[in-house]
């Protein structure tokens, strides 16, 4: 089902569509397509865990593109849209000049699909939040992510946890972070082979020292040495940032979210 932010559901008034729990699928996407092709006011589109699949994503993306919809927020998470689906979506996002937030976590997006998505977003000047957790960022998609970091002026929330980022790519991403003046509030980097001690310390330093407003940092599942864990503990304590070790909205709801345990484990 859908929630609208206004009692009227005509294209004149509708600014938000929110759907959840397998209520759309391919058939629902077809039913929504005429609205997307004609709306002039839609700004927020949230269709999470709705069983869209590749075909549902294609139908919605092409309708958005046909209607020249200029979204500010799009969330199409947990829909198994895969490479082909996100490639269609990327084509529709490329010309959205007002886009601020993009959430496509847990979608089985691999190398080519992620590359296409991130390349479509790298010239999006107003981008503030990007969550692609639990997909793949490898090879060419790493270059596209780095371009986003370099080119963005307003990016303050990024979640690339569980994206199979390699150790070599970690160094390039950290170099990009060190070279920019982005002020992050949330940063997700779980399970990304951030195992090298020097890189792990540089990663923490750039996020803690350059980001006074940092509210959340996810670094679970990286194989830190005992000395690295100690360094993280001391640095976070000195910066009064113990509370930043927390969860992202896209994390598994069954994961432990006790901040004290996260801090003491520092896996974390």
CSV table of N, CA and C in Angstrom, one decimal, residues 101-253:
chain,number,residue,atom,x,y,z
A,101,UNK,N,19.2,12.4,-1.8
A,101,UNK,CA,19.4,11.1,-1.0
A,101,UNK,C,19.1,9.9,-1.9
A,102,UNK,N,20.0,8.9,-1.9
A,102,UNK,CA,19.8,7.7,-2.7
A,102,UNK,C,20.1,6.5,-1.8
A,103,UNK,N,19.1,5.6,-1.7
A,103,UNK,CA,19.2,4.4,-0.9
A,103,UNK,C,18.9,3.2,-1.8
A,104,UNK,N,19.8,2.3,-2.1
A,104,UNK,CA,19.6,1.1,-2.9
A,104,UNK,C,20.3,-0.1,-2.2
A,105,UNK,N,20.3,-0.1,-0.9
A,105,UNK,CA,21.1,-1.2,-0.2
A,105,UNK,C,20.4,-2.5,-0.4
A,106,UNK,N,21.2,-3.6,-0.3
A,106,UNK,CA,20.8,-5.0,-0.4
A,106,UNK,C,20.0,-5.3,-1.6
A,107,UNK,N,20.6,-5.1,-2.8
A,107,UNK,CA,19.9,-5.3,-4.1
A,107,UNK,C,20.6,-6.2,-5.0
A,108,UNK,N,21.7,-7.0,-4.6
A,108,UNK,CA,22.4,-7.9,-5.4
A,108,UNK,C,23.0,-7.1,-6.6
A,109,UNK,N,23.5,-5.9,-6.4
A,109,UNK,CA,24.1,-5.1,-7.4
A,109,UNK,C,25.6,-5.4,-7.4
A,110,UNK,N,26.1,-5.8,-8.6
A,110,UNK,CA,27.5,-6.1,-8.7
A,110,UNK,C,28.3,-5.1,-9.5
A,111,UNK,N,29.4,-5.5,-10.1
A,111,UNK,CA,30.4,-4.6,-10.7
A,111,UNK,C,29.8,-3.6,-11.7
A,112,UNK,N,29.2,-4.0,-12.7
A,112,UNK,CA,28.7,-3.1,-13.8
A,112,UNK,C,27.5,-2.3,-13.3
A,113,UNK,N,26.6,-2.9,-12.6
A,113,UNK,CA,25.5,-2.1,-12.1
A,113,UNK,C,25.9,-1.0,-11.2
A,114,UNK,N,26.8,-1.3,-10.2
A,114,UNK,CA,27.2,-0.3,-9.3
A,114,UNK,C,28.0,0.8,-10.0
A,115,UNK,N,28.8,0.4,-11.0
A,115,UNK,CA,29.6,1.4,-11.7
A,115,UNK,C,28.6,2.4,-12.4
A,116,UNK,N,27.6,1.8,-13.1
A,116,UNK,CA,26.6,2.7,-13.8
A,116,UNK,C,25.9,3.6,-12.8
A,117,UNK,N,25.5,3.1,-11.7
A,117,UNK,CA,24.8,3.9,-10.7
A,117,UNK,C,25.7,5.0,-10.2
A,118,UNK,N,26.9,4.7,-9.7
A,118,UNK,CA,27.8,5.7,-9.2
A,118,UNK,C,28.3,6.7,-10.2
A,119,UNK,N,28.5,6.3,-11.4
A,119,UNK,CA,28.8,7.3,-12.5
A,119,UNK,C,27.7,8.2,-12.8
A,120,UNK,N,26.5,7.7,-12.6
A,120,UNK,CA,25.3,8.6,-12.9
A,120,UNK,C,25.2,9.7,-11.8
A,121,UNK,N,25.7,9.3,-10.6
A,121,UNK,CA,25.6,10.2,-9.4
A,121,UNK,C,26.8,11.2,-9.2
A,122,UNK,N,27.9,10.9,-9.9
A,122,UNK,CA,29.1,11.7,-9.6
A,122,UNK,C,29.0,13.2,-9.9
A,123,UNK,N,28.1,13.6,-10.8
A,123,UNK,CA,27.9,15.0,-11.1
A,123,UNK,C,26.7,15.6,-10.4
A,124,UNK,N,26.1,14.8,-9.4
A,124,UNK,CA,24.9,15.3,-8.7
A,124,UNK,C,25.4,16.2,-7.6
A,125,UNK,N,25.3,17.5,-7.8
A,125,UNK,CA,25.9,18.5,-6.9
A,125,UNK,C,25.3,18.6,-5.5
A,126,UNK,N,24.0,18.2,-5.4
A,126,UNK,CA,23.3,18.3,-4.2
A,126,UNK,C,23.2,17.1,-3.3
A,127,UNK,N,23.9,16.0,-3.7
A,127,UNK,CA,23.9,14.7,-3.1
A,127,UNK,C,24.4,14.9,-1.6
A,128,UNK,N,23.5,14.4,-0.7
A,128,UNK,CA,23.9,14.5,0.8
A,128,UNK,C,24.0,13.1,1.4
A,129,UNK,N,23.3,12.1,0.9
A,129,UNK,CA,23.2,10.8,1.5
A,129,UNK,C,23.3,9.7,0.4
A,130,UNK,N,24.1,8.7,0.6
A,130,UNK,CA,24.2,7.6,-0.3
A,130,UNK,C,24.4,6.3,0.5
A,131,UNK,N,23.5,5.4,0.3
A,131,UNK,CA,23.5,4.1,1.0
A,131,UNK,C,23.4,3.0,0.0
A,132,UNK,N,24.5,2.3,-0.2
A,132,UNK,CA,24.6,1.2,-1.1
A,132,UNK,C,25.0,-0.1,-0.4
A,133,UNK,N,24.8,-0.2,0.9
A,133,UNK,CA,25.3,-1.3,1.7
A,133,UNK,C,24.9,-2.6,1.2
A,134,UNK,N,25.8,-3.6,1.3
A,134,UNK,CA,25.5,-5.0,1.0
A,134,UNK,C,25.2,-5.2,-0.5
A,135,UNK,N,26.0,-4.5,-1.3
A,135,UNK,CA,26.1,-4.8,-2.7
A,135,UNK,C,27.6,-5.0,-3.0
A,136,UNK,N,28.1,-4.6,-4.2
A,136,UNK,CA,29.5,-4.8,-4.5
A,136,UNK,C,30.1,-3.5,-5.1
A,137,UNK,N,31.2,-3.1,-4.5
A,137,UNK,CA,32.0,-1.9,-5.0
A,137,UNK,C,33.4,-2.5,-5.3
A,138,UNK,N,33.6,-2.8,-6.6
A,138,UNK,CA,34.9,-3.4,-7.0
A,138,UNK,C,35.3,-2.8,-8.4
A,139,UNK,N,36.5,-2.8,-8.6
A,139,UNK,CA,37.1,-2.4,-9.9
A,139,UNK,C,36.6,-1.0,-10.3
A,140,UNK,N,35.9,-0.9,-11.5
A,140,UNK,CA,35.5,0.4,-12.0
A,140,UNK,C,34.5,1.1,-11.1
A,141,UNK,N,33.8,0.4,-10.3
A,141,UNK,CA,32.8,1.1,-9.4
A,141,UNK,C,33.6,1.8,-8.3
A,142,UNK,N,34.8,1.4,-7.9
A,142,UNK,CA,35.6,2.1,-7.0
A,142,UNK,C,36.0,3.4,-7.5
A,143,UNK,N,36.4,3.5,-8.8
A,143,UNK,CA,36.8,4.8,-9.4
A,143,UNK,C,35.6,5.7,-9.3
A,144,UNK,N,34.4,5.2,-9.6
A,144,UNK,CA,33.2,6.1,-9.6
A,144,UNK,C,32.9,6.6,-8.2
A,145,UNK,N,33.1,5.7,-7.2
A,145,UNK,CA,32.8,6.2,-5.8
A,145,UNK,C,33.8,7.3,-5.4
A,146,UNK,N,35.1,7.1,-5.8
A,146,UNK,CA,36.1,8.1,-5.5
A,146,UNK,C,35.8,9.4,-6.2
A,147,UNK,N,35.2,9.3,-7.4
A,147,UNK,CA,34.8,10.6,-8.1
A,147,UNK,C,33.7,11.3,-7.4
A,148,UNK,N,32.8,10.5,-6.8
A,148,UNK,CA,31.7,11.1,-6.0
A,148,UNK,C,32.3,11.9,-4.8
A,149,UNK,N,33.3,11.2,-4.1
A,149,UNK,CA,33.9,11.8,-2.9
A,149,UNK,C,34.6,13.1,-3.3
A,150,UNK,N,35.3,13.1,-4.4
A,150,UNK,CA,36.1,14.3,-4.9
A,150,UNK,C,35.1,15.4,-5.3
A,151,UNK,N,34.0,15.0,-6.0
A,151,UNK,CA,33.2,16.0,-6.7
A,151,UNK,C,32.1,16.6,-5.8
A,152,UNK,N,31.7,15.8,-4.8
A,152,UNK,CA,30.6,16.2,-3.9
A,152,UNK,C,31.0,17.4,-3.0
A,153,UNK,N,30.1,18.3,-2.8
A,153,UNK,CA,30.3,19.4,-1.9
A,153,UNK,C,29.4,19.3,-0.6
A,154,UNK,N,28.3,18.5,-0.7
A,154,UNK,CA,27.4,18.4,0.4
A,154,UNK,C,27.2,17.0,1.0
A,155,UNK,N,28.0,16.0,0.5
A,155,UNK,CA,27.8,14.7,1.0
A,155,UNK,C,28.2,14.6,2.5
A,156,UNK,N,27.2,14.1,3.3
A,156,UNK,CA,27.5,14.0,4.7
A,156,UNK,C,27.1,12.6,5.3
A,157,UNK,N,26.4,11.8,4.5
A,157,UNK,CA,26.1,10.4,4.9
A,157,UNK,C,26.4,9.4,3.8
A,158,UNK,N,27.3,8.5,4.2
A,158,UNK,CA,27.6,7.4,3.2
A,158,UNK,C,27.7,6.1,3.9
A,159,UNK,N,27.1,5.1,3.3
A,159,UNK,CA,27.2,3.7,3.8
A,159,UNK,C,27.6,2.8,2.7
A,160,UNK,N,28.8,2.3,2.8
A,160,UNK,CA,29.3,1.3,1.8
A,160,UNK,C,29.7,0.0,2.5
A,161,UNK,N,29.1,-0.2,3.7
A,161,UNK,CA,29.4,-1.5,4.4
A,161,UNK,C,29.1,-2.7,3.6
A,162,UNK,N,29.8,-3.8,3.8
A,162,UNK,CA,29.6,-5.1,3.2
A,162,UNK,C,29.6,-5.0,1.7
A,163,UNK,N,30.5,-4.2,1.1
A,163,UNK,CA,30.5,-4.0,-0.3
A,163,UNK,C,31.8,-4.7,-1.0
A,164,UNK,N,32.4,-5.5,-0.2
A,164,UNK,CA,33.6,-6.3,-0.8
A,164,UNK,C,34.7,-5.4,-1.3
A,165,UNK,N,34.9,-4.2,-0.6
A,165,UNK,CA,35.9,-3.3,-1.0
A,165,UNK,C,37.3,-3.9,-0.6
A,166,UNK,N,38.2,-4.0,-1.5
A,166,UNK,CA,39.5,-4.6,-1.2
A,166,UNK,C,40.5,-3.7,-0.5
A,167,UNK,N,41.6,-4.3,0.0
A,167,UNK,CA,42.6,-3.5,0.7
A,167,UNK,C,43.2,-2.4,-0.2
A,168,UNK,N,43.5,-2.7,-1.4
A,168,UNK,CA,44.0,-1.7,-2.3
A,168,UNK,C,43.0,-0.6,-2.6
A,169,UNK,N,41.8,-0.9,-2.7
A,169,UNK,CA,40.8,0.1,-2.9
A,169,UNK,C,40.6,1.0,-1.7
A,170,UNK,N,40.8,0.3,-0.5
A,170,UNK,CA,40.7,1.1,0.8
A,170,UNK,C,41.6,2.3,0.8
A,171,UNK,N,42.9,2.0,0.4
A,171,UNK,CA,43.9,3.1,0.4
A,171,UNK,C,43.4,4.2,-0.5
A,172,UNK,N,42.9,3.9,-1.7
A,172,UNK,CA,42.5,5.0,-2.6
A,172,UNK,C,41.3,5.8,-2.1
A,173,UNK,N,40.4,5.1,-1.5
A,173,UNK,CA,39.2,5.8,-0.9
A,173,UNK,C,39.7,6.7,0.3
A,174,UNK,N,40.6,6.2,1.1
A,174,UNK,CA,41.1,7.0,2.2
A,174,UNK,C,41.8,8.2,1.7
A,175,UNK,N,42.6,8.1,0.7
A,175,UNK,CA,43.3,9.2,0.1
A,175,UNK,C,42.3,10.3,-0.4
A,176,UNK,N,41.2,9.8,-1.0
A,176,UNK,CA,40.2,10.8,-1.5
A,176,UNK,C,39.6,11.5,-0.3
A,177,UNK,N,39.3,10.8,0.8
A,177,UNK,CA,38.7,11.4,2.0
A,177,UNK,C,39.7,12.4,2.6
A,178,UNK,N,40.9,12.1,2.6
A,178,UNK,CA,41.9,13.0,3.1
A,178,UNK,C,42.1,14.3,2.3
A,179,UNK,N,41.8,14.2,1.0
A,179,UNK,CA,42.0,15.3,0.1
A,179,UNK,C,40.8,16.2,0.0
A,180,UNK,N,39.7,15.9,0.6
A,180,UNK,CA,38.4,16.7,0.5
A,180,UNK,C,38.1,17.3,1.8
A,181,UNK,N,37.2,18.2,1.7
A,181,UNK,CA,36.7,18.9,2.9
A,181,UNK,C,35.3,18.5,3.3
A,182,UNK,N,34.9,17.3,2.9
A,182,UNK,CA,33.5,16.9,3.3
A,182,UNK,C,33.4,16.7,4.8
A,183,UNK,N,32.2,17.1,5.3
A,183,UNK,CA,31.9,17.0,6.7
A,183,UNK,C,30.9,15.9,7.0
A,184,UNK,N,31.3,14.7,7.3
A,184,UNK,CA,30.4,13.6,7.4
A,184,UNK,C,29.7,13.6,8.8
A,185,UNK,N,28.5,13.1,8.7
A,185,UNK,CA,27.7,12.9,10.0
A,185,UNK,C,27.6,11.4,10.2
A,186,UNK,N,27.5,10.6,9.2
A,186,UNK,CA,27.4,9.2,9.3
A,186,UNK,C,28.3,8.5,8.2
A,187,UNK,N,29.0,7.5,8.6
A,187,UNK,CA,29.9,6.8,7.7
A,187,UNK,C,29.9,5.3,8.0
A,188,UNK,N,29.4,4.5,7.1
A,188,UNK,CA,29.4,3.0,7.2
A,188,UNK,C,30.4,2.3,6.4
A,189,UNK,N,31.3,1.5,7.1
A,189,UNK,CA,32.4,0.8,6.5
A,189,UNK,C,32.6,-0.6,7.0
A,190,UNK,N,31.5,-1.3,7.4
A,190,UNK,CA,31.6,-2.6,7.9
A,190,UNK,C,32.2,-3.6,6.9
A,191,UNK,N,32.9,-4.6,7.3
A,191,UNK,CA,33.3,-5.8,6.5
A,191,UNK,C,33.9,-5.4,5.2
A,192,UNK,N,34.9,-4.5,5.2
A,192,UNK,CA,35.5,-4.1,3.9
A,192,UNK,C,37.0,-4.3,3.9
A,193,UNK,N,37.5,-5.2,4.6
A,193,UNK,CA,38.9,-5.6,4.6
A,193,UNK,C,39.8,-4.4,5.0
A,194,UNK,N,39.3,-3.6,5.9
A,194,UNK,CA,40.2,-2.5,6.4
A,194,UNK,C,41.1,-3.1,7.5
A,195,UNK,N,42.0,-3.9,7.0
A,195,UNK,CA,42.8,-4.7,8.0
A,195,UNK,C,44.2,-4.1,8.2
A,196,UNK,N,44.7,-3.4,7.3
A,196,UNK,CA,46.0,-2.8,7.4
A,196,UNK,C,46.0,-1.7,8.6
A,197,UNK,N,46.9,-1.9,9.5
A,197,UNK,CA,46.9,-1.0,10.7
A,197,UNK,C,47.1,0.5,10.3
A,198,UNK,N,48.0,0.8,9.5
A,198,UNK,CA,48.2,2.2,9.1
A,198,UNK,C,47.0,2.8,8.4
A,199,UNK,N,46.4,2.0,7.5
A,199,UNK,CA,45.2,2.5,6.8
A,199,UNK,C,44.0,2.7,7.7
A,200,UNK,N,43.9,1.7,8.7
A,200,UNK,CA,42.8,1.8,9.6
A,200,UNK,C,42.9,3.1,10.5
A,201,UNK,N,44.1,3.4,10.9
A,201,UNK,CA,44.4,4.6,11.7
A,201,UNK,C,44.1,5.9,10.9
A,202,UNK,N,44.6,5.9,9.6
A,202,UNK,CA,44.3,7.0,8.7
A,202,UNK,C,42.8,7.2,8.5
A,203,UNK,N,42.1,6.1,8.3
A,203,UNK,CA,40.7,6.2,8.1
A,203,UNK,C,40.0,6.8,9.3
A,204,UNK,N,40.4,6.4,10.5
A,204,UNK,CA,39.8,7.0,11.7
A,204,UNK,C,40.2,8.5,11.9
A,205,UNK,N,41.4,8.8,11.6
A,205,UNK,CA,41.9,10.1,11.8
A,205,UNK,C,41.2,11.1,10.9
A,206,UNK,N,41.0,10.8,9.7
A,206,UNK,CA,40.3,11.7,8.8
A,206,UNK,C,38.8,11.9,9.2
A,207,UNK,N,38.2,10.8,9.7
A,207,UNK,CA,36.8,11.0,10.0
A,207,UNK,C,36.6,11.7,11.3
A,208,UNK,N,37.5,11.4,12.3
A,208,UNK,CA,37.3,12.0,13.6
A,208,UNK,C,37.8,13.5,13.6
A,209,UNK,N,39.0,13.7,13.1
A,209,UNK,CA,39.6,15.0,13.2
A,209,UNK,C,39.0,16.0,12.2
A,210,UNK,N,38.5,15.6,11.1
A,210,UNK,CA,37.9,16.5,10.1
A,210,UNK,C,36.4,16.6,10.2
A,211,UNK,N,35.8,15.8,11.0
A,211,UNK,CA,34.3,15.8,11.1
A,211,UNK,C,33.8,15.9,12.5
A,212,UNK,N,33.7,17.2,12.9
A,212,UNK,CA,33.3,17.4,14.3
A,212,UNK,C,31.8,17.0,14.5
A,213,UNK,N,31.0,16.9,13.5
A,213,UNK,CA,29.6,16.5,13.6
A,213,UNK,C,29.4,15.0,13.4
A,214,UNK,N,30.4,14.2,13.4
A,214,UNK,CA,30.2,12.8,13.2
A,214,UNK,C,29.4,12.2,14.3
A,215,UNK,N,28.3,11.6,13.9
A,215,UNK,CA,27.3,11.0,14.8
A,215,UNK,C,27.3,9.4,14.8
A,216,UNK,N,27.8,8.9,13.7
A,216,UNK,CA,27.7,7.4,13.6
A,216,UNK,C,28.9,6.9,12.7
A,217,UNK,N,29.6,5.9,13.2
A,217,UNK,CA,30.7,5.3,12.5
A,217,UNK,C,30.5,3.8,12.6
A,218,UNK,N,30.4,3.1,11.5
A,218,UNK,CA,30.3,1.6,11.5
A,218,UNK,C,31.6,1.1,10.9
A,219,UNK,N,32.3,0.3,11.7
A,219,UNK,CA,33.5,-0.4,11.2
A,219,UNK,C,33.6,-1.8,11.7
A,220,UNK,N,32.5,-2.4,12.0
A,220,UNK,CA,32.5,-3.8,12.4
A,220,UNK,C,33.0,-4.7,11.3
A,221,UNK,N,33.6,-5.9,11.7
A,221,UNK,CA,33.9,-6.9,10.7
A,221,UNK,C,35.2,-6.6,10.0
A,222,UNK,N,36.0,-5.6,10.4
A,222,UNK,CA,37.3,-5.4,9.9
A,222,UNK,C,38.3,-6.0,10.9
A,223,UNK,N,39.3,-6.7,10.4
A,223,UNK,CA,40.2,-7.5,11.2
A,223,UNK,C,41.3,-6.6,11.8
A,224,UNK,N,40.9,-5.9,12.9
A,224,UNK,CA,41.9,-5.0,13.5
A,224,UNK,C,42.8,-5.8,14.4
A,225,UNK,N,44.1,-5.3,14.5
A,225,UNK,CA,45.0,-5.9,15.4
A,225,UNK,C,44.7,-5.3,16.8
A,226,UNK,N,45.3,-5.9,17.8
A,226,UNK,CA,45.1,-5.4,19.2
A,226,UNK,C,45.5,-4.0,19.3
A,227,UNK,N,46.7,-3.6,18.7
A,227,UNK,CA,47.2,-2.2,18.8
A,227,UNK,C,46.2,-1.3,18.1
A,228,UNK,N,45.6,-1.7,16.9
A,228,UNK,CA,44.7,-0.8,16.2
A,228,UNK,C,43.4,-0.6,17.0
A,229,UNK,N,42.9,-1.7,17.7
A,229,UNK,CA,41.8,-1.5,18.5
A,229,UNK,C,42.0,-0.5,19.6
A,230,UNK,N,43.2,-0.6,20.2
A,230,UNK,CA,43.6,0.3,21.3
A,230,UNK,C,43.6,1.7,20.8
A,231,UNK,N,44.2,1.9,19.6
A,231,UNK,CA,44.3,3.2,19.0
A,231,UNK,C,42.9,3.8,18.8
A,232,UNK,N,42.0,3.0,18.3
A,232,UNK,CA,40.6,3.4,18.1
A,232,UNK,C,40.0,3.8,19.4
A,233,UNK,N,40.2,3.0,20.4
A,233,UNK,CA,39.6,3.3,21.7
A,233,UNK,C,40.1,4.6,22.2
A,234,UNK,N,41.4,4.8,22.2
A,234,UNK,CA,42.0,6.0,22.7
A,234,UNK,C,41.6,7.3,21.9
A,235,UNK,N,41.6,7.1,20.6
A,235,UNK,CA,41.3,8.3,19.8
A,235,UNK,C,39.8,8.7,19.9
A,236,UNK,N,38.9,7.7,19.9
A,236,UNK,CA,37.5,8.1,20.1
A,236,UNK,C,37.2,8.6,21.5
A,237,UNK,N,37.9,8.1,22.5
A,237,UNK,CA,37.7,8.6,23.8
A,237,UNK,C,38.2,10.0,23.9
A,238,UNK,N,39.4,10.3,23.4
A,238,UNK,CA,40.0,11.6,23.4
A,238,UNK,C,39.1,12.7,22.7
A,239,UNK,N,38.4,12.2,21.6
A,239,UNK,CA,37.6,13.1,20.8
A,239,UNK,C,36.2,13.2,21.4
A,240,UNK,N,35.9,12.5,22.5
A,240,UNK,CA,34.6,12.4,23.0
A,240,UNK,C,33.6,11.8,22.0
A,241,UNK,N,34.0,10.8,21.3
A,241,UNK,CA,33.2,10.2,20.3
A,241,UNK,C,32.8,8.7,20.5
A,242,UNK,N,32.8,8.3,21.8
A,242,UNK,CA,32.5,6.9,22.0
A,242,UNK,C,31.1,6.5,21.5
A,243,UNK,N,30.2,7.5,21.5
A,243,UNK,CA,28.8,7.2,21.1
A,243,UNK,C,28.6,7.1,19.6
A,244,UNK,N,29.7,7.3,18.8
A,244,UNK,CA,29.4,7.3,17.3
A,244,UNK,C,29.4,5.8,16.8
A,245,UNK,N,29.8,4.9,17.6
A,245,UNK,CA,29.8,3.5,17.1
A,245,UNK,C,28.4,3.0,17.2
A,246,UNK,N,27.7,2.9,16.0
A,246,UNK,CA,26.3,2.6,16.1
A,246,UNK,C,25.9,2.0,14.8
A,247,UNK,N,24.6,1.8,14.5
A,247,UNK,CA,24.0,1.2,13.4
A,247,UNK,C,23.5,2.1,12.4
A,248,UNK,N,23.5,1.7,11.1
A,248,UNK,CA,22.7,2.4,10.1
A,248,UNK,C,21.3,1.8,10.0
A,249,UNK,N,20.5,2.6,9.4
A,249,UNK,CA,19.1,2.2,9.2
A,249,UNK,C,19.0,0.9,8.4
A,250,UNK,N,20.0,0.7,7.5
A,250,UNK,CA,19.9,-0.5,6.6
A,250,UNK,C,20.6,-1.7,7.2
A,251,UNK,N,21.1,-1.6,8.4
A,251,UNK,CA,21.7,-2.8,9.1
A,251,UNK,C,20.6,-3.8,9.4
A,252,UNK,N,21.0,-5.1,9.5
A,252,UNK,CA,20.1,-6.1,10.0
A,252,UNK,C,19.5,-5.8,11.3
A,253,UNK,N,18.2,-5.8,11.4
A,253,UNK,CA,17.5,-5.4,12.7
A,253,UNK,C,17.9,-6.3,13.8
